[in-house]
Amino acid sequence: MHLLGLDIGSSSVKVSLVEADGGQVVASSFFPKQEMKITAHKAGWAEQEPELWWANLKLALAEVLSTANVDKESIESIGISYQMHGLVMVDKNLEVIRPSIIWCDSRAAAYGDKAFEEIGGQRCLTNLLNSPGNFTASKLKWVKENEPELFDKVYKIMLPGDYIAMKLTGETQTTVSGLSEGIMWDFKENSLAKMLFDNYGFQPEIIPNIVPTFAPSGQVSAKAAAELGLSTKTKVSYRAGDQPNNALSLNVLNPGEIATTAGTSGVVYGVSNEIKYDPQSRVNTFAHVNHAPEDPRLGVLLCINGTGILNAWMKRMVAENLSYEAMNDLASGVAIGSDGLSILPFGNGAERVLQNNNIGSMFNGINFNIHGKGHLLRAAQEGIVFSFKYGMDIMRNIGIDASVIRAGKANMFLSPIFRETLAGITGATIELYNTDGSVGAARGAGVGSGYYKSFNEAFANLKKLDIIEPNTSKQAAYEAAYENWKAQLEKVTLS
């Protein structure tokens, strides 16, 4: 038997086919090979065509099926991971009404701030665990106010993973976990967020049927089967946003466990069994994949937009002829703290951890007589790590304290400087594993279909590739560098 995992990102769509019993990846592929197009008609906007996700899914899946050469009847179920917070709107014919307003689009922040004031901050935090902010519900409010003729056509709204599930099964459905990430779920009432819907002027009928995160929610339709080369017997049995799914892929399901990613943006995601929130919504609380009202599992999420994108910018602008490995070698010749040079990595849009302020990236303390290319490269990686540390201190205030951090061995976690600095400044042990979002989605599908009888069975073959312990002898140097970085940040945010 095989399990199929789909990871619908904003850069690419990745597909992995996993052999169910042994947990081995049979084949995987992603499309496009260059980054997927994001349209920005105005500064701060970001849109993608949902049909583009589907087109790239077809290309990646075709390559996987060709490589694997397995009987399509052996593909037992499908799991879907997807970019969080996006808005997809369809009409009564289930046709997309407009391009999706995706996660990094900041146009709706003012609507969320206004609703927070009108409903009452404490009531929002108590019931929704967040400010409506710039999340999916606020994006829909923007459409209602600015494109009323399109809003009037809305039959159902969905998150990106719901759209892919709809294309596979013909059914419009969503989950509590997904609704919570759009700030459309009331945890106190255990129902749709009526107070926000009333404030925004939405009817609850625009929300699709709510299905469990782990459960068969439909089978591949005859149309989709013909289009994709799949069997109509294959079930869709799991869906989750990319960060809850990343935590699942690392078997992070219980209170005190923490998962981290550091790609274009970076996320620290901790699990709690207590309904807590940051009063300033600098970190956000959503329903985790295994949340239940009688046994809460909440994911507390820190997002830093400017993570790997800063390192990639450094490669283009400072080290164009160097590989990432060579960049790391050059940076490793520089002492911790980069001889007083610090970089604020906030150059990829408004940052939630800075209360939706867009301060831009800043270079501080450059000395033309002592600083060179290696200093810039090291300071960039330190700046990314220190932004994590800054947000993790906020998380600690609401009960998420990192002693062990789990991550896939990919992206920034391939850098020894990044890993060692993160372990050194947080005091946490870092564990790196052989997994990614598409593989995690495949394992989630096995849980949802009942092929796996428990999470332990699903993750029995998860392999730990590396362990990085904090170097206590360098702790003082890391702390001094962090305090210098934090002082520069506070000069900007407090001015």
XYZ file of C-alpha atoms in Angstrom:
495
model
C 0.000 0.000 0.000
C 1.082 3.597 -0.661
C 0.220 7.008 0.737
C 0.332 10.247 -1.253
C 1.343 13.557 0.307
C 0.740 16.936 -1.345
C 2.420 20.123 -0.081
C 0.884 23.247 -1.635
C 3.391 26.025 -1.020
C 3.632 29.536 -2.365
C 6.989 28.751 -4.031
C 6.203 25.291 -5.381
C 3.981 22.238 -5.058
C 5.708 19.094 -3.789
C 4.343 15.565 -4.074
C 5.706 12.490 -2.279
C 4.652 8.865 -2.545
C 5.363 6.895 0.638
C 5.357 3.110 1.075
C 2.928 2.705 3.951
C 4.415 -0.220 5.865
C 8.071 0.795 5.813
C 7.515 4.548 5.694
C 10.062 4.950 2.899
C 9.713 7.625 0.218
C 9.251 5.832 -3.107
C 9.376 8.981 -5.238
C 8.982 12.746 -4.870
C 8.944 15.748 -7.149
C 8.106 19.441 -7.122
C 6.965 22.011 -9.667
C 7.705 24.579 -10.846
C 11.464 24.152 -10.792
C 11.740 27.924 -10.411
C 9.618 29.774 -7.847
C 5.892 29.993 -8.542
C 4.635 33.388 -9.624
C 3.222 35.716 -6.969
C 1.382 38.759 -8.322
C 1.631 42.067 -6.448
C -0.514 44.768 -8.057
C 0.344 47.118 -5.194
C 2.967 47.267 -2.467
C 2.053 44.825 0.303
C -0.203 42.729 -1.929
C 0.394 39.076 -2.846
C -1.908 36.908 -4.961
C -1.727 33.551 -6.720
C -4.055 31.765 -9.108
C -5.420 28.606 -7.434
C -5.448 26.966 -10.862
C -1.659 27.403 -10.846
C -1.406 25.203 -7.729
C -3.479 22.543 -9.476
C -1.425 22.737 -12.680
C 1.846 22.308 -10.791
C 0.358 19.511 -8.690
C -0.464 17.642 -11.899
C 3.091 18.047 -13.201
C 4.695 16.924 -9.933
C 2.310 13.987 -9.532
C 2.892 12.834 -13.126
C 6.632 12.753 -12.480
C 6.153 10.845 -9.209
C 3.859 8.245 -10.767
C 6.216 7.808 -13.730
C 9.231 7.332 -11.442
C 7.479 5.066 -8.952
C 5.654 2.929 -11.527
C 3.190 1.582 -8.946
C -0.337 0.313 -9.446
C -2.654 3.283 -8.939
C -4.983 0.999 -6.980
C -2.247 0.689 -4.331
C -2.505 4.394 -3.403
C -4.666 4.089 -0.324
C -5.172 7.742 0.636
C -4.049 11.339 0.135
C -2.959 13.964 2.651
C -2.723 17.694 1.931
C -0.456 20.307 3.480
C -0.983 23.885 2.367
C 0.162 27.477 2.738
C -1.794 28.952 5.644
C -4.134 31.957 5.788
C -4.915 32.171 2.049
C -8.398 33.022 0.773
C -10.021 31.093 -2.080
C -13.556 32.058 -3.177
C -15.766 29.960 -5.456
C -19.188 30.459 -6.998
C -22.079 27.983 -7.162
C -20.378 26.197 -10.063
C -17.301 25.767 -7.847
C -15.355 28.064 -10.152
C -12.748 30.393 -8.660
C -14.028 33.987 -8.514
C -10.705 35.833 -8.141
C -7.032 35.056 -7.475
C -6.250 33.875 -3.968
C -5.079 36.533 -1.515
C -2.241 34.575 0.086
C -0.511 34.510 3.479
C 2.042 37.281 2.885
C -0.506 39.821 1.592
C -0.897 42.605 4.170
C -3.742 44.665 2.666
C -6.348 43.586 5.244
C -4.516 44.503 8.465
C -6.495 47.710 8.997
C -9.804 45.812 8.838
C -8.595 43.365 11.478
C -7.397 46.164 13.742
C -10.744 47.938 13.430
C -12.688 44.756 14.281
C -10.407 44.163 17.274
C -11.362 47.589 18.632
C -15.075 47.335 17.814
C -15.588 43.819 19.209
C -13.274 44.483 22.129
C -9.704 43.312 22.451
C -10.259 41.138 25.501
C -13.296 39.442 23.960
C -11.368 38.690 20.759
C -8.445 37.244 22.679
C -10.627 35.212 25.036
C -12.734 33.693 22.257
C -10.597 33.793 19.118
C -7.180 33.666 20.884
C -5.949 36.307 18.429
C -6.700 39.659 16.916
C -8.480 39.224 13.548
C -5.356 40.905 12.218
C -4.435 40.214 8.618
C -5.815 36.684 8.540
C -8.272 35.010 6.158
C -11.484 36.517 7.562
C -10.022 40.014 7.271
C -8.934 39.325 3.697
C -12.550 38.424 2.891
C -13.700 41.665 4.538
C -11.330 43.539 2.224
C -12.992 41.860 -0.775
C -16.457 42.700 0.572
C -15.571 46.384 0.917
C -13.433 46.831 -2.196
C -14.822 44.289 -4.692
C -18.522 43.990 -3.732
C -19.509 42.647 -7.140
C -17.152 39.699 -6.611
C -18.185 39.209 -2.992
C -21.810 38.908 -4.123
C -20.849 35.859 -6.231
C -19.349 33.956 -3.290
C -20.869 30.544 -2.639
C -18.118 29.153 -0.407
C -14.763 30.350 0.855
C -11.883 27.975 1.411
C -8.272 27.785 2.447
C -5.767 26.653 -0.210
C -5.801 23.023 0.989
C -9.602 22.968 0.953
C -9.489 24.080 -2.672
C -7.147 21.223 -3.613
C -9.361 18.758 -1.736
C -12.354 20.155 -3.661
C -10.549 19.630 -6.963
C -9.815 16.036 -5.941
C -13.249 15.073 -4.597
C -15.744 17.650 -5.878
C -16.724 18.430 -2.264
C -16.348 21.792 -0.466
C -15.121 21.123 3.072
C -12.868 22.586 5.732
C -11.613 21.813 9.259
C -11.635 23.427 12.701
C -7.850 23.725 12.517
C -8.167 25.556 9.203
C -10.940 27.838 10.424
C -8.885 28.743 13.484
C -5.934 29.827 11.336
C -8.300 32.153 9.459
C -9.578 33.517 12.842
C -13.006 32.113 12.074
C -13.336 29.761 15.060
C -14.613 30.649 18.536
C -12.800 28.435 21.064
C -14.992 29.502 23.957
C -18.218 28.631 22.126
C -16.691 25.758 20.118
C -18.353 27.082 16.984
C -17.907 29.472 14.087
C -16.813 32.942 15.191
C -20.276 34.535 15.088
C -19.154 37.795 16.664
C -16.575 38.361 13.928
C -18.941 37.247 11.173
C -21.541 39.708 12.476
C -18.981 42.508 12.600
C -17.771 41.802 9.073
C -21.248 41.169 7.650
C -20.684 37.535 6.619
C -23.296 34.800 6.514
C -22.194 31.470 8.045
C -23.424 29.652 4.935
C -20.272 30.707 3.070
C -18.290 28.254 5.210
C -18.102 24.718 3.768
C -18.997 21.611 5.727
C -16.618 21.048 8.630
C -14.862 17.675 8.618
C -12.263 16.164 10.986
C -8.593 16.793 10.240
C -7.959 13.039 10.266
C -10.787 11.140 8.537
C -11.887 10.131 5.038
C -13.657 13.204 3.660
C -14.241 11.978 0.142
C -12.833 9.880 -2.662
C -11.083 10.987 -5.814
C -13.799 11.861 -8.331
C -13.978 10.256 -11.759
C -13.012 13.591 -13.329
C -9.957 14.082 -11.101
C -8.941 10.426 -11.436
C -8.898 10.730 -15.227
C -6.996 14.017 -15.061
C -4.376 12.795 -12.581
C -4.004 9.099 -13.326
C -5.352 8.041 -9.922
C -7.980 5.557 -8.780
C -11.474 6.576 -7.701
C -10.954 4.263 -4.693
C -8.275 6.564 -3.246
C -9.495 8.618 -0.276
C -8.637 12.154 0.840
C -8.169 11.652 4.566
C -6.066 14.511 5.979
C -5.456 18.205 5.482
C -3.644 20.845 7.525
C -1.855 24.163 7.190
C 1.853 23.913 6.472
C 3.055 24.755 9.972
C 0.733 22.419 11.915
C 1.595 19.813 9.289
C 5.316 20.437 9.714
C 4.852 19.812 13.427
C 2.967 16.615 12.626
C 5.732 15.506 10.251
C 8.182 15.804 13.194
C 5.792 13.957 15.537
C 5.252 17.168 17.530
C 1.806 16.583 18.989
C 2.028 16.976 22.765
C 2.463 19.844 25.231
C 6.018 21.151 25.463
C 7.120 19.856 22.052
C 8.429 22.362 19.515
C 8.894 22.265 15.726
C 10.826 24.779 13.661
C 11.216 25.638 9.991
C 13.565 28.120 8.380
C 12.909 28.465 4.679
C 12.025 31.766 2.994
C 10.236 32.622 6.216
C 10.834 30.994 9.582
C 8.451 29.520 12.117
C 8.696 28.257 15.664
C 5.622 26.197 16.552
C 5.022 24.973 20.094
C 2.192 22.766 21.364
C 0.211 23.566 24.508
C -2.766 21.959 26.245
C -3.809 25.290 27.754
C -5.831 27.921 25.942
C -3.413 30.848 26.159
C -2.652 33.813 23.968
C -0.286 36.746 23.633
C -2.180 39.934 24.630
C -0.548 41.777 21.704
C -1.022 38.943 19.160
C 2.694 38.982 18.337
C 2.576 35.195 18.330
C -0.624 33.413 17.390
C -2.586 30.489 18.781
C -4.448 28.051 16.520
C -6.023 24.628 16.864
C -3.365 21.983 16.305
C -4.077 18.977 14.076
C -5.019 16.793 17.073
C -7.035 19.446 18.947
C -10.293 18.466 20.616
C -12.389 20.596 23.003
C -12.205 17.910 25.674
C -8.425 17.465 25.180
C -7.003 20.771 23.883
C -3.954 20.866 21.662
C -3.099 24.397 20.646
C -0.285 25.390 18.341
C 1.436 28.639 19.367
C 3.064 30.019 16.238
C 5.890 32.517 15.881
C 6.423 33.620 12.272
C 9.448 35.581 11.041
C 8.944 36.600 7.400
C 12.575 37.547 6.769
C 14.527 34.316 7.257
C 16.071 32.358 4.380
C 15.099 35.182 2.061
C 17.770 37.340 3.773
C 20.412 34.644 3.283
C 19.369 34.293 -0.372
C 19.558 38.084 -0.794
C 23.078 37.998 0.661
C 24.055 35.373 -1.887
C 22.765 37.483 -4.767
C 24.159 40.811 -3.580
C 27.270 39.952 -1.568
C 28.384 36.434 -2.497
C 27.033 35.795 -5.998
C 29.901 33.499 -6.968
C 29.858 31.465 -3.773
C 27.806 28.386 -2.898
C 25.874 28.416 0.361
C 28.468 26.046 1.774
C 31.268 28.438 0.800
C 29.299 31.326 2.344
C 29.125 29.373 5.603
C 32.862 28.660 5.477
C 33.613 32.369 5.009
C 31.247 33.397 7.807
C 32.708 30.791 10.185
C 36.003 32.682 10.146
C 34.303 35.582 11.938
C 33.824 35.657 15.713
C 30.410 35.374 17.367
C 28.804 38.814 17.275
C 30.389 39.727 13.919
C 32.655 42.297 15.595
C 29.701 44.554 16.460
C 27.892 44.341 13.120
C 24.199 43.455 13.486
C 21.445 42.979 10.916
C 17.710 43.226 11.512
C 16.171 40.700 9.061
C 12.714 42.269 8.770
C 12.786 43.069 5.048
C 10.009 40.781 3.819
C 6.899 42.721 4.802
C 5.024 43.474 8.001
C 6.054 41.238 10.905
C 3.465 39.914 13.338
C 6.097 39.679 16.076
C 6.535 43.451 15.679
C 2.749 44.005 15.868
C 2.324 44.086 12.074
C 4.890 46.855 11.645
C 7.040 46.883 8.529
C 10.363 48.334 9.688
C 12.460 46.917 6.868
C 15.873 45.311 7.180
C 18.666 47.365 8.733
C 22.438 47.022 8.965
C 23.932 48.525 12.113
C 27.469 49.210 13.275
C 29.314 48.771 9.989
C 32.982 49.743 10.316
C 34.647 50.148 6.936
C 38.067 49.383 8.422
C 37.295 45.990 9.987
C 34.157 44.545 8.435
C 34.281 42.400 5.317
C 32.162 39.939 3.392
C 32.409 37.268 6.098
C 31.095 39.695 8.726
C 28.049 40.500 6.581
C 27.309 36.821 5.986
C 27.644 35.880 9.650
C 25.656 38.897 10.857
C 22.810 37.924 8.508
C 22.546 34.429 9.982
C 22.882 35.755 13.525
C 20.174 38.320 12.846
C 17.791 35.593 11.691
C 18.496 33.495 14.788
C 18.159 36.480 17.105
C 14.734 37.272 15.628
C 13.762 33.707 16.566
C 15.094 34.251 20.081
C 13.151 37.524 20.381
C 9.891 35.777 19.465
C 10.617 32.697 21.555
C 10.924 34.914 24.640
C 7.352 36.064 23.948
C 6.285 32.436 23.587
C 7.903 31.619 26.925
C 5.658 34.200 28.580
C 2.611 32.139 27.604
C 4.070 28.803 28.622
C 6.001 27.587 25.553
C 9.564 26.965 26.716
C 12.003 25.257 24.370
C 14.335 22.610 25.733
C 14.284 20.512 22.522
C 13.634 21.885 19.032
C 12.836 19.498 16.167
C 13.332 20.397 12.524
C 13.800 18.806 9.129
C 17.401 18.861 7.927
C 16.825 21.424 5.199
C 17.061 25.121 4.313
C 18.772 27.204 7.023
C 19.212 24.121 9.203
C 21.847 22.951 6.713
C 24.066 25.776 8.020
C 26.276 24.907 11.027
C 26.409 28.597 12.017
C 22.627 28.855 12.079
C 22.175 25.639 14.043
C 24.922 26.355 16.569
C 23.791 29.943 17.114
C 20.178 28.859 17.651
C 21.210 26.188 20.150
C 23.643 28.549 21.838
C 21.311 31.500 22.356
C 18.212 29.479 23.325
C 19.950 26.759 25.334
C 17.857 24.186 23.460
C 18.998 20.914 21.964
C 18.231 20.764 18.235
C 17.180 17.471 16.635
C 17.170 17.160 12.840
C 15.019 14.580 11.032
C 14.531 13.042 7.572
C 11.148 14.506 6.740
C 9.350 17.343 5.014
C 5.820 18.653 4.557
C 4.780 16.314 1.761
C 6.030 13.234 3.603
C 4.276 14.410 6.778
C 1.048 14.857 4.804
C 1.352 11.305 3.474
C 1.735 9.940 7.009
C -1.200 12.085 8.105
C -3.248 10.475 5.337
C -2.382 7.066 6.755
C -3.642 8.133 10.182
C -6.791 9.670 8.733
C -7.694 6.623 6.661
C -7.132 4.276 9.583
C -4.227 2.480 7.918
C -2.118 3.512 10.900
C -3.780 2.774 14.218
C -1.841 5.465 16.113
C 0.554 8.366 15.660
C 3.307 6.193 17.124
C 2.770 3.671 14.344
C 2.734 6.388 11.693
C 6.055 7.822 12.854
C 7.831 4.607 13.848
C 10.291 5.060 10.962
C 11.048 8.756 11.508
C 14.858 8.954 11.608
C 16.914 11.388 13.662
C 19.801 12.571 11.469
C 21.681 14.930 13.758
C 21.724 16.416 17.263
C 23.166 19.841 18.099
C 23.758 20.531 21.773
C 24.227 24.109 23.050
C 27.882 25.016 23.586
C 27.853 26.435 27.117
C 31.422 27.738 26.795
C 30.209 30.222 24.161
C 27.001 31.226 25.957
C 28.301 34.601 27.151
C 29.424 35.543 23.629
C 26.034 34.605 22.159
C 24.188 36.573 24.833
C 26.354 39.681 24.331
C 25.744 39.542 20.567
C 22.012 39.124 21.117
C 21.813 42.061 23.521
C 23.569 44.274 20.967
C 21.115 43.124 18.272
C 18.106 43.624 20.555
C 19.254 47.138 21.479
C 19.322 48.044 17.783
C 15.809 46.631 17.315
C 14.468 48.571 20.292
C 15.921 51.813 18.934
C 13.718 51.348 15.895
C 10.557 49.958 17.482
C 10.506 52.342 20.442
C 11.264 55.491 18.455
